[in-house]
Amino acid sequence: MSNNKWSIPPQIIVDHEVLNNSVSISQLESVAGPESSNTHLNSLQVPASPQNSDLDGKTLRSRSSSFISNASTARSRAVSDARISSSRYEGDDVTLEEIFRPDKLSESDFEVLDNPFAFSPGQLNKLLNPKSLAAFRALGGIKGLETGLKTDIRSGLSVDETSIFSSINFREATNVMPAGKHMDDETPSQSSIGNISRDTSMQYSDRIRVFKDNRLPPKKSLSIWRLFWNAFNDKVLIILTVAAGISLALGIYEAVGQPRAPGEPQSLDWVEGLAILIAVVIVVLVTGLNDYKREKQFVILNSKKDDRQVKVLRSGKSIQISVFDVVVGDVVHLESGDSIPADGILIGGHGIRCDESSATGESDAIRKFPGGEVWKGLKEGNATSKMDPFIISGSKVLEGVGTYVVTSVGINSSYGKILLSLQGENDETPLQAKLARMATWIGYAGTAAAGLLFVILLLRFLAGLSDNLDSPARKASIFLNILIVAITIIVVAVPEGLPVAVTLALSFATRRLLKENNLVRNLRACETMGNATTICSDKTGTLTQNKMTVVAGTFGPDINFARDNQLDLDDGSETMSFRSAWGRLSPSIKDLFIKSFALNSTAFEGEQDGKSTFIGSKTETALLDLAKEHLGMASVAEQRASTRIVQLVPFDSHRKCMGVIIQLPSGGNRLLVKGAAEIMLAKATRLIDDTASDKMHEKVLTEHARNDISSKITDFAEHSLRTIGILYRDFDQAWPPRGVRTTEEGKTLANFEDIFRDMTLLGIVGLQDPLRVEVPRAVKRCQEAGIMVRMVTGDSIITATAIATQCGIFTGKGTVMEGPEFRQLSDEEMDRVLPTLQVLARSSPEDKRILVARLKHLGETVAVTGDGTNDAPALKAADIGFSMGIAGTEVAKEASSIILLDDNFSSIVSAIMWGRSVNDAVSKFLQFQLTVNITAVILAFVSAVASSNFQSVLSAVQLLWVNLIMDTFAALALATDAPTEKILDRKPTPRRAALITTTMWKMILGQAVYQLIITFVLYFAGARILNYDTILNPDLQTELNTIVFNTFVWMQIFNEFNNRRLDNRLNIFEGVHRNYFFIAINVVMVAGQIMIIFVGGQAFQIKRISGSQWAVSIICALPCLLWAIILRYIPDEDAAVVFRFVGHVCLGLYRPINKTVLAVCQPFGKAWTSMSEAIFLPTKRATKRLLYALFRRSRDTPRVSPTDEELAIIMPESMPAIGRTSTPPIVLT
């Protein structure tokens, strides 16, 4: 085994003479193995590999062990000299050492122990960091990569590969070897690859060890200890902890260090400080554990979000694997719409153009050249930088099909390095940001109340100091109690649970949505979906089952057929069975149909669930199934391997068709086209006359025949069939035909528009895609929820209308329009049409984007579905973009917010329900928290001011327990209510609706008033009501305070049930038995409260109460459930009038107070600023002078100049541009 070193790759075995002469890469051309320029793609899935011509043995004569021949052959000198003089690409004259010199940060990529491959990850990275034809040439081109990576570009990796028992070095792979040995002598062999039983855990173990797998290391999540620290790292909690620590120290000093009078009990003031510290620890632990669980859930969701299926070639078979399972050496299929999973080199293809903007910033579509063609250009000396064989991970395939060999994956790939550097925190959703702002304002209000309380109590404390005979320690303890109560009110008032609640709700909803086939890629879509007002849905696969089957058709002048005779044409012509119709075709016509279906297709043979099947577009697989069942097609691969493809025209959504040009045995060429039937018919001028004859007799397509075929197309469409037309045209001359324009890609490729005319109609087929059974009900539920469903499809207007009627989208009163007509409307005309537009047929992706943009302009919240690459702009423009998990391209998936894993419209309804559930969960928690905030702050404030000993009826530890209930337990309980279908019985919430509705304000203020009345009555009048003499027996006052605390907590527990409903309906227990989390949380709260009352004692400043006192607490708390019923019967309109009046009064009082405060405080603020400048500015200038003086040296000592950084500190204003150089920009590739 070899050990790769970075300085000079040990695989490059050269003698000292070579290194001393600094051999350039151009000079190596004389000895490198040439590579064929055969770039024709005989199979779209299994391209023919480049063939190698024989090498000149004389040129490759060896001397000693050098791989550079000293033979004075004309060929050696001519090729080398010519190549140097005609070089047109960067890096042609660099040495091997320069090409593979590692960067400082990537030296480890060049050091691989026991590397059985010819190249290290670092050397392969030089292909694309940046794109380097010199590195491509040094690595031996596509053949060198194939040999050095021990793969096969014809059949891919072996599925049995595990460990590799023999190694290959750089020289052998790049054919830099002694004379007489040819590259063709060494082909990739599987004999050196270890086989084991089907234990896939060891599959490609050596490849993964050397080159890594196609995964990025997950973002380093915070450890649980760090989360605990973050939970504690809150200014208010820290201040409370410090105050509690001082209180604990003073309490201990009072208990131990102060003398006691005879009979005086031991001081227990230290208990409260200790209890507060314990309560802070509990709050921190619960918060940290909650955050830890949330982080883990999002890690799981992110891993699922990034996973997808890609098509690779292994052991000669095309299969689909997870993108995470792609390894270096894999042969990967490319087709329009793919997102490239790893770096590599193009093997072969047709018309490959890529969008590399996400990887390189290059906005233009980049044409890709097969590696063999590039190698030929390098060999002949006419290669330019525009010859680009490099496939960059993260880029998108805009058009074309082909295959490429993978050279870098995961953290070694270009896009992987970019993503790794961009890993960061998840952005806030709009709801999280809005709630954070609200929490800030609530916190300000609570802080103001706490500050006012502290000032009042402090003034009272200072006023009574002259008459206070307590010890200094006792006075300090009283002051600390005042500070602790004020700080605790801030802790309670700040609703830090609001952002947590929305995060929990989103986490819970995304997990449940995943089970219901919705993969949420963007969290904000989860909450936005609940407010969607319109859905623009595709037809195929979303409303239908995406199980295409050919059920009818017509070819020739008089042959009509239908499966099981289930379709009767309106023209009265005879309809034949499938067997009879296809059996009448001559072998030549059958072969023409087979080639039209097999060659003009991107589908391929593969396996799913252990069964052989066709994989690809459902339309194409349906046609291949027809060819296999009724035309006797043996294998798609055989058809493609036996036919030379001259040019491929990928499907275009604007043309609604795709084509392929094949070479005929006679030497001519044939164009095969399939696409939308009515468009194909418009391009046809002839049709097959006699389908039973071996000779293809054609006749002119008359107007009568054209109308007859058009009526059949219409009849198919009225039966909800998708109609596909098949055309062909023969060309006798060489390709491209004379007088035809060529494309920008090359002079051998004809402009499709110039050849797509005068076509011969071969036939029309009708494909049936049955409607999903659940779709009509799902559409109806959306309409009942106030959401308008629109169908946007590329099908004909007749087919679209028929299917829209079946599923309930088209009601008969709406508008049906075609895309070409729609896009001609002015903005004003669109605004008039859109409210009633239900079906948009024959639409292009641009029509869909215009529709989405105009609907958003009208204030709609738009959800849109899409599956194609060209749907990406519409998916991006929509508020919520749904892509198809099965039929969707990778570009569409990346542009979307949610992926429908089953491509089913009913899954969108689930997303709507859970989206509304998220918004409801946050509203429920907000309603609950504000009620507790208002009640707790006012109760603590009033009772502390009214108390003679400056203490609130709710102690600091009690308030922390309330805060735990309010911020953590309630968030967990109220965020986990699963939605029911009744959530769809209301209209969507408007985009700019307030967070707190009138109904919510009614419950918040109503419950706060009730709770304050009960607690104030118990606190101020409880002693008289219960006949307690608190003066003679102070313990009764503690019992009374305990009753107030117990009643207050139980009111919050009962009110939590009230907050399960946001409307005015009365059943607050609906579905509670299905929410086990809610039940468990309430059990914990009830158990915790009971335990506190029984064993809390001095820590909570309470006393165990009797059964009758428990009854008082429960009886006073329970009516809050009945009070909620009364509040719900108050009309919202009447409550809104009262709230507006109160709001105007409060605003009228606030404005003059605010102006007065500003007028008083501004002079003080200006004075403080002036004083600060007067004090600190001279100090700052003096410090600068001192620093400058420190750097000065006497003339007798060697002068040491300060560094640029030091000068920047000393004299920033006069800092000259010393040593500044223009550094080149960093290019991300």
Coordinates of C-alpha atoms in Angstrom, one line a residue, residues 506-850:
L506 CA -43.1 24.1 15.3
S507 CA -41.0 21.2 16.4
F508 CA -44.0 19.1 17.4
A509 CA -45.9 20.1 14.2
T510 CA -43.0 19.3 11.8
R511 CA -42.5 15.9 13.4
R512 CA -46.1 15.0 13.0
L513 CA -46.3 16.4 9.5
L514 CA -43.4 14.2 8.6
K515 CA -45.5 11.2 9.6
E516 CA -48.3 12.6 7.3
N517 CA -45.9 12.9 4.3
N518 CA -45.0 16.5 4.6
L519 CA -41.3 17.2 4.9
V520 CA -40.9 20.8 6.1
R521 CA -37.8 22.4 4.7
N522 CA -38.5 25.9 6.0
L523 CA -40.0 26.4 9.4
R524 CA -41.7 29.6 8.6
A525 CA -43.8 27.7 6.0
C526 CA -45.3 25.6 8.7
E527 CA -46.9 28.6 10.5
T528 CA -47.7 30.5 7.2
M529 CA -49.6 27.5 5.8
G530 CA -52.3 27.9 8.4
N531 CA -53.2 31.3 6.9
A532 CA -53.2 30.3 3.2
T533 CA -56.1 31.7 1.3
T534 CA -55.5 30.1 -2.1
I535 CA -53.8 26.9 -3.4
C536 CA -52.6 26.7 -7.0
S537 CA -52.3 23.0 -7.6
D538 CA -50.8 20.9 -10.4
K539 CA -52.9 18.1 -11.8
T540 CA -50.7 15.2 -12.5
G541 CA -49.6 13.3 -9.4
T542 CA -51.1 15.8 -7.0
L543 CA -54.8 15.5 -7.9
T544 CA -54.3 12.3 -9.8
Q545 CA -52.6 9.1 -8.8
N546 CA -49.6 9.6 -11.2
K547 CA -50.2 6.1 -12.5
M548 CA -50.2 6.7 -16.2
T549 CA -51.5 4.0 -18.5
V550 CA -52.2 4.1 -22.2
V551 CA -55.9 3.3 -22.6
A552 CA -56.7 4.5 -26.1
G553 CA -55.3 5.9 -29.3
T554 CA -55.4 6.2 -33.0
F555 CA -52.9 5.7 -35.8
G556 CA -53.2 5.5 -39.6
P557 CA -56.3 6.8 -41.3
D558 CA -58.8 4.5 -39.7
I559 CA -57.4 2.5 -36.7
N560 CA -58.8 3.5 -33.3
F561 CA -58.2 1.4 -30.2
A562 CA -59.1 1.3 -26.6
R563 CA -58.3 -0.9 -23.6
D564 CA -61.2 -3.4 -23.2
N565 CA -63.2 -1.3 -25.6
Q566 CA -64.1 1.1 -22.8
L567 CA -63.9 4.2 -25.0
D568 CA -66.5 4.9 -27.6
L569 CA -65.6 7.7 -30.0
D570 CA -68.3 10.2 -30.8
D571 CA -67.6 10.0 -34.6
G572 CA -69.1 6.5 -34.6
S573 CA -65.9 4.9 -36.0
E574 CA -65.0 1.3 -34.9
T575 CA -62.9 1.0 -31.8
M576 CA -60.5 -2.0 -31.7
S577 CA -58.9 -3.8 -28.8
F578 CA -55.3 -3.3 -28.0
R579 CA -54.2 -6.7 -29.2
S580 CA -56.0 -6.3 -32.5
A581 CA -54.8 -2.8 -33.2
W582 CA -51.1 -3.3 -32.4
G583 CA -51.1 -6.8 -34.0
R584 CA -52.0 -5.2 -37.4
L585 CA -48.8 -3.2 -37.4
S586 CA -46.0 -4.2 -39.7
P587 CA -42.5 -4.9 -38.2
S588 CA -41.1 -1.7 -39.6
I589 CA -43.9 0.4 -38.0
K590 CA -43.6 -1.5 -34.7
D591 CA -39.9 -0.8 -34.8
L592 CA -40.6 2.9 -35.4
F593 CA -42.9 3.1 -32.4
I594 CA -40.4 1.2 -30.3
K595 CA -37.6 3.6 -31.1
S596 CA -39.9 6.6 -30.6
F597 CA -40.8 5.3 -27.1
A598 CA -37.3 3.9 -26.1
L599 CA -34.9 6.4 -27.6
N600 CA -36.9 9.6 -27.2
S601 CA -37.1 9.1 -23.4
T602 CA -35.1 9.7 -20.3
A603 CA -36.7 6.8 -18.4
F604 CA -34.6 3.7 -17.8
E605 CA -34.9 0.1 -16.6
G606 CA -34.4 -0.5 -12.9
E607 CA -35.6 -2.2 -9.8
Q608 CA -38.1 -1.1 -7.2
D609 CA -39.1 -3.4 -4.3
G610 CA -37.2 -6.2 -5.9
K611 CA -39.1 -6.0 -9.2
S612 CA -37.9 -5.0 -12.6
T613 CA -39.6 -1.8 -13.7
F614 CA -39.1 1.4 -15.6
I615 CA -38.0 4.5 -13.6
G616 CA -38.6 8.0 -14.7
S617 CA -41.5 10.2 -15.9
K618 CA -44.8 8.4 -15.6
T619 CA -45.8 9.4 -19.1
E620 CA -42.6 7.9 -20.5
T621 CA -42.8 4.7 -18.4
A622 CA -46.4 4.2 -19.5
L623 CA -45.2 4.3 -23.2
L624 CA -42.4 1.9 -22.4
D625 CA -44.8 -0.4 -20.7
L626 CA -46.9 -0.3 -23.9
A627 CA -43.9 -1.1 -26.1
K628 CA -42.9 -4.0 -23.9
E629 CA -46.4 -5.5 -23.6
H630 CA -47.7 -5.0 -27.1
L631 CA -44.8 -4.3 -29.4
G632 CA -42.3 -7.0 -28.2
M633 CA -39.6 -4.6 -27.0
A634 CA -37.0 -6.7 -25.2
S635 CA -34.8 -4.2 -23.5
V636 CA -34.5 -0.4 -23.5
A637 CA -30.7 -0.7 -23.0
E638 CA -30.4 -2.9 -26.1
Q639 CA -32.4 -0.4 -28.2
R640 CA -30.2 2.4 -27.1
A641 CA -26.9 0.5 -27.5
S642 CA -27.8 -0.6 -31.0
T643 CA -28.7 2.9 -32.3
R644 CA -26.4 5.8 -32.8
I645 CA -27.9 9.0 -31.4
V646 CA -26.9 12.1 -33.3
Q647 CA -28.6 14.8 -31.3
L648 CA -31.0 14.9 -28.4
V649 CA -33.6 17.7 -27.8
P650 CA -34.7 17.6 -24.1
F651 CA -38.3 18.3 -23.1
D652 CA -39.1 21.9 -23.0
S653 CA -42.1 23.2 -21.2
H654 CA -42.7 26.0 -23.7
R655 CA -42.5 23.7 -26.7
K656 CA -44.4 20.9 -24.9
C657 CA -42.3 18.2 -26.6
M658 CA -39.0 16.5 -26.8
G659 CA -37.1 14.9 -29.7
V660 CA -34.1 12.8 -30.7
I661 CA -32.2 12.4 -34.0
I662 CA -30.9 9.0 -34.8
Q663 CA -28.7 7.7 -37.6
L664 CA -30.4 5.2 -39.9
P665 CA -28.6 2.1 -41.3
S666 CA -28.8 3.7 -44.8
G667 CA -26.7 6.6 -43.7
G668 CA -29.5 9.1 -43.3
N669 CA -31.0 10.5 -40.2
R670 CA -34.4 10.4 -38.6
L671 CA -36.0 12.9 -36.2
L672 CA -38.4 11.4 -33.6
V673 CA -40.6 13.8 -31.6
K674 CA -43.3 13.2 -29.1
G675 CA -45.4 15.8 -27.1
A676 CA -48.8 17.4 -26.6
A677 CA -51.1 16.0 -29.2
E678 CA -52.6 19.2 -30.5
I679 CA -49.2 20.8 -30.9
M680 CA -47.9 17.7 -32.7
L681 CA -50.9 17.8 -35.0
A682 CA -50.2 21.4 -35.9
K683 CA -46.6 20.5 -37.0
A684 CA -47.7 17.5 -39.1
T685 CA -48.2 17.7 -42.8
R686 CA -48.4 14.0 -43.6
L687 CA -49.5 10.7 -41.9
I688 CA -48.8 7.0 -42.3
D689 CA -51.2 5.6 -44.9
D690 CA -50.8 1.9 -44.5
T691 CA -49.6 0.7 -41.1
A692 CA -49.6 -3.0 -42.2
S693 CA -47.0 -2.5 -45.0
D694 CA -43.3 -2.9 -44.4
K695 CA -42.8 0.1 -46.5
M696 CA -43.9 3.2 -44.8
H697 CA -46.4 4.8 -47.2
E698 CA -47.1 8.4 -46.3
K699 CA -49.9 10.6 -47.6
V700 CA -50.7 14.3 -47.3
L701 CA -52.6 15.2 -44.2
T702 CA -55.7 16.8 -45.6
E703 CA -57.9 19.3 -43.8
H704 CA -60.6 16.7 -43.4
A705 CA -58.2 14.2 -41.9
R706 CA -56.7 16.9 -39.6
N707 CA -60.2 17.8 -38.3
D708 CA -61.0 14.1 -37.8
I709 CA -57.9 13.6 -35.7
S710 CA -58.5 16.8 -33.8
S711 CA -62.0 15.6 -32.9
K712 CA -60.5 12.4 -31.6
I713 CA -58.0 14.4 -29.5
T714 CA -60.9 16.4 -28.1
D715 CA -62.9 13.2 -27.3
F716 CA -59.9 11.7 -25.5
A717 CA -59.5 15.0 -23.5
E718 CA -63.2 15.0 -22.5
H719 CA -62.7 11.5 -21.0
S720 CA -59.9 13.0 -18.9
L721 CA -57.1 11.5 -20.9
R722 CA -53.7 13.1 -21.5
T723 CA -53.0 13.0 -25.3
I724 CA -49.6 12.4 -26.7
G725 CA -48.7 12.8 -30.4
I726 CA -45.8 10.8 -32.0
L727 CA -44.1 12.3 -35.1
Y728 CA -41.1 11.6 -37.2
R729 CA -39.2 13.0 -40.2
D730 CA -36.4 11.5 -42.3
F731 CA -33.4 13.4 -43.6
D732 CA -31.3 11.9 -46.4
Q733 CA -28.3 14.2 -46.2
A734 CA -25.5 14.3 -43.6
W735 CA -26.2 16.0 -40.2
P736 CA -26.9 18.8 -39.8
P737 CA -29.0 19.3 -43.0
R738 CA -27.9 22.0 -45.4
G739 CA -29.5 25.4 -44.8
V740 CA -30.3 24.7 -41.2
R741 CA -28.9 26.9 -38.4
T742 CA -26.7 25.3 -35.8
T743 CA -26.8 25.8 -32.1
E744 CA -24.3 27.6 -29.9
E745 CA -23.1 24.3 -28.5
G746 CA -21.5 23.2 -31.7
K747 CA -21.6 23.1 -35.5
T748 CA -22.9 19.5 -35.5
L749 CA -26.1 20.3 -33.6
A750 CA -29.1 21.6 -35.6
N751 CA -31.4 24.3 -34.4
F752 CA -34.6 22.4 -33.4
E753 CA -37.0 25.0 -34.6
D754 CA -35.6 24.8 -38.2
I755 CA -36.0 21.0 -38.4
F756 CA -39.3 20.7 -36.5
R757 CA -41.6 21.1 -39.5
D758 CA -43.1 19.1 -42.3
M759 CA -43.4 16.2 -39.8
T760 CA -45.2 12.9 -40.4
L761 CA -47.8 11.9 -37.8
L762 CA -47.3 8.3 -36.6
G763 CA -50.1 8.2 -34.0
I764 CA -52.0 9.7 -31.1
V765 CA -52.3 7.9 -27.7
G766 CA -54.4 8.7 -24.7
L767 CA -53.1 8.1 -21.2
Q768 CA -55.3 7.8 -18.2
D769 CA -54.2 9.0 -14.8
P770 CA -57.1 8.2 -12.3
L771 CA -58.2 10.8 -9.9
R772 CA -57.1 10.2 -6.3
V773 CA -60.0 8.9 -4.3
E774 CA -59.5 11.3 -1.4
V775 CA -59.0 14.4 -3.5
P776 CA -62.7 15.5 -3.9
R777 CA -63.2 15.5 -0.2
A778 CA -59.9 17.3 0.5
V779 CA -60.8 20.0 -2.1
K780 CA -64.2 20.4 -0.4
R781 CA -62.6 20.8 3.1
C782 CA -60.3 23.5 1.7
Q783 CA -63.2 25.4 0.3
E784 CA -65.1 25.1 3.6
A785 CA -62.0 26.5 5.3
G786 CA -62.1 29.6 3.2
I787 CA -59.3 28.5 0.8
M788 CA -59.8 28.7 -2.9
V789 CA -58.3 25.9 -4.9
R790 CA -57.1 26.5 -8.4
M791 CA -55.8 24.0 -11.0
V792 CA -52.8 25.1 -12.9
T793 CA -51.8 22.5 -15.5
G794 CA -50.1 22.0 -18.9
D795 CA -52.9 19.8 -20.1
S796 CA -55.4 20.9 -22.7
I797 CA -58.3 23.0 -21.5
I798 CA -60.8 20.2 -22.2
T799 CA -58.8 17.6 -20.1
A800 CA -58.2 20.1 -17.4
T801 CA -61.9 21.1 -17.2
A802 CA -63.0 17.5 -17.0
I803 CA -60.7 16.6 -14.2
A804 CA -61.3 19.9 -12.3
T805 CA -65.0 19.1 -12.5
Q806 CA -64.5 15.6 -11.1
C807 CA -62.5 16.8 -8.1
G808 CA -64.8 19.8 -7.4
I809 CA -62.4 22.6 -8.3
F810 CA -64.5 23.8 -11.2
T811 CA -68.0 24.6 -10.0
G812 CA -69.5 25.8 -13.3
K813 CA -69.6 29.4 -12.1
G814 CA -65.8 29.9 -12.2
T815 CA -63.5 31.0 -15.0
V816 CA -61.4 28.6 -17.2
M817 CA -58.6 30.1 -19.2
E818 CA -55.6 29.0 -21.2
G819 CA -52.0 30.2 -20.4
P820 CA -51.4 32.0 -23.8
E821 CA -54.6 34.0 -23.2
F822 CA -53.9 34.6 -19.5
R823 CA -50.4 36.0 -20.1
Q824 CA -51.7 38.6 -22.5
L825 CA -54.0 40.2 -19.9
S826 CA -53.1 43.6 -18.4
D827 CA -52.7 43.8 -14.6
E828 CA -56.2 45.4 -14.3
E829 CA -57.7 42.6 -16.4
M830 CA -56.0 40.0 -14.3
D831 CA -57.2 41.5 -11.1
R832 CA -60.8 41.3 -12.4
V833 CA -60.4 37.7 -13.6
L834 CA -58.4 36.2 -10.7
P835 CA -61.2 36.1 -8.0
T836 CA -63.2 33.7 -10.2
L837 CA -60.3 31.9 -12.0
Q838 CA -60.5 28.2 -11.2
V839 CA -58.6 26.4 -14.0
L840 CA -55.5 27.6 -15.9
A841 CA -54.8 25.1 -18.7
R842 CA -52.0 24.9 -21.2
S843 CA -50.0 27.0 -18.8
S844 CA -46.2 27.4 -18.7
P845 CA -44.1 27.8 -15.6
E846 CA -44.0 31.5 -16.3
D847 CA -47.8 31.7 -16.3
K848 CA -47.7 30.1 -12.9
R849 CA -45.2 32.6 -11.6
I850 CA -47.2 35.5 -12.9

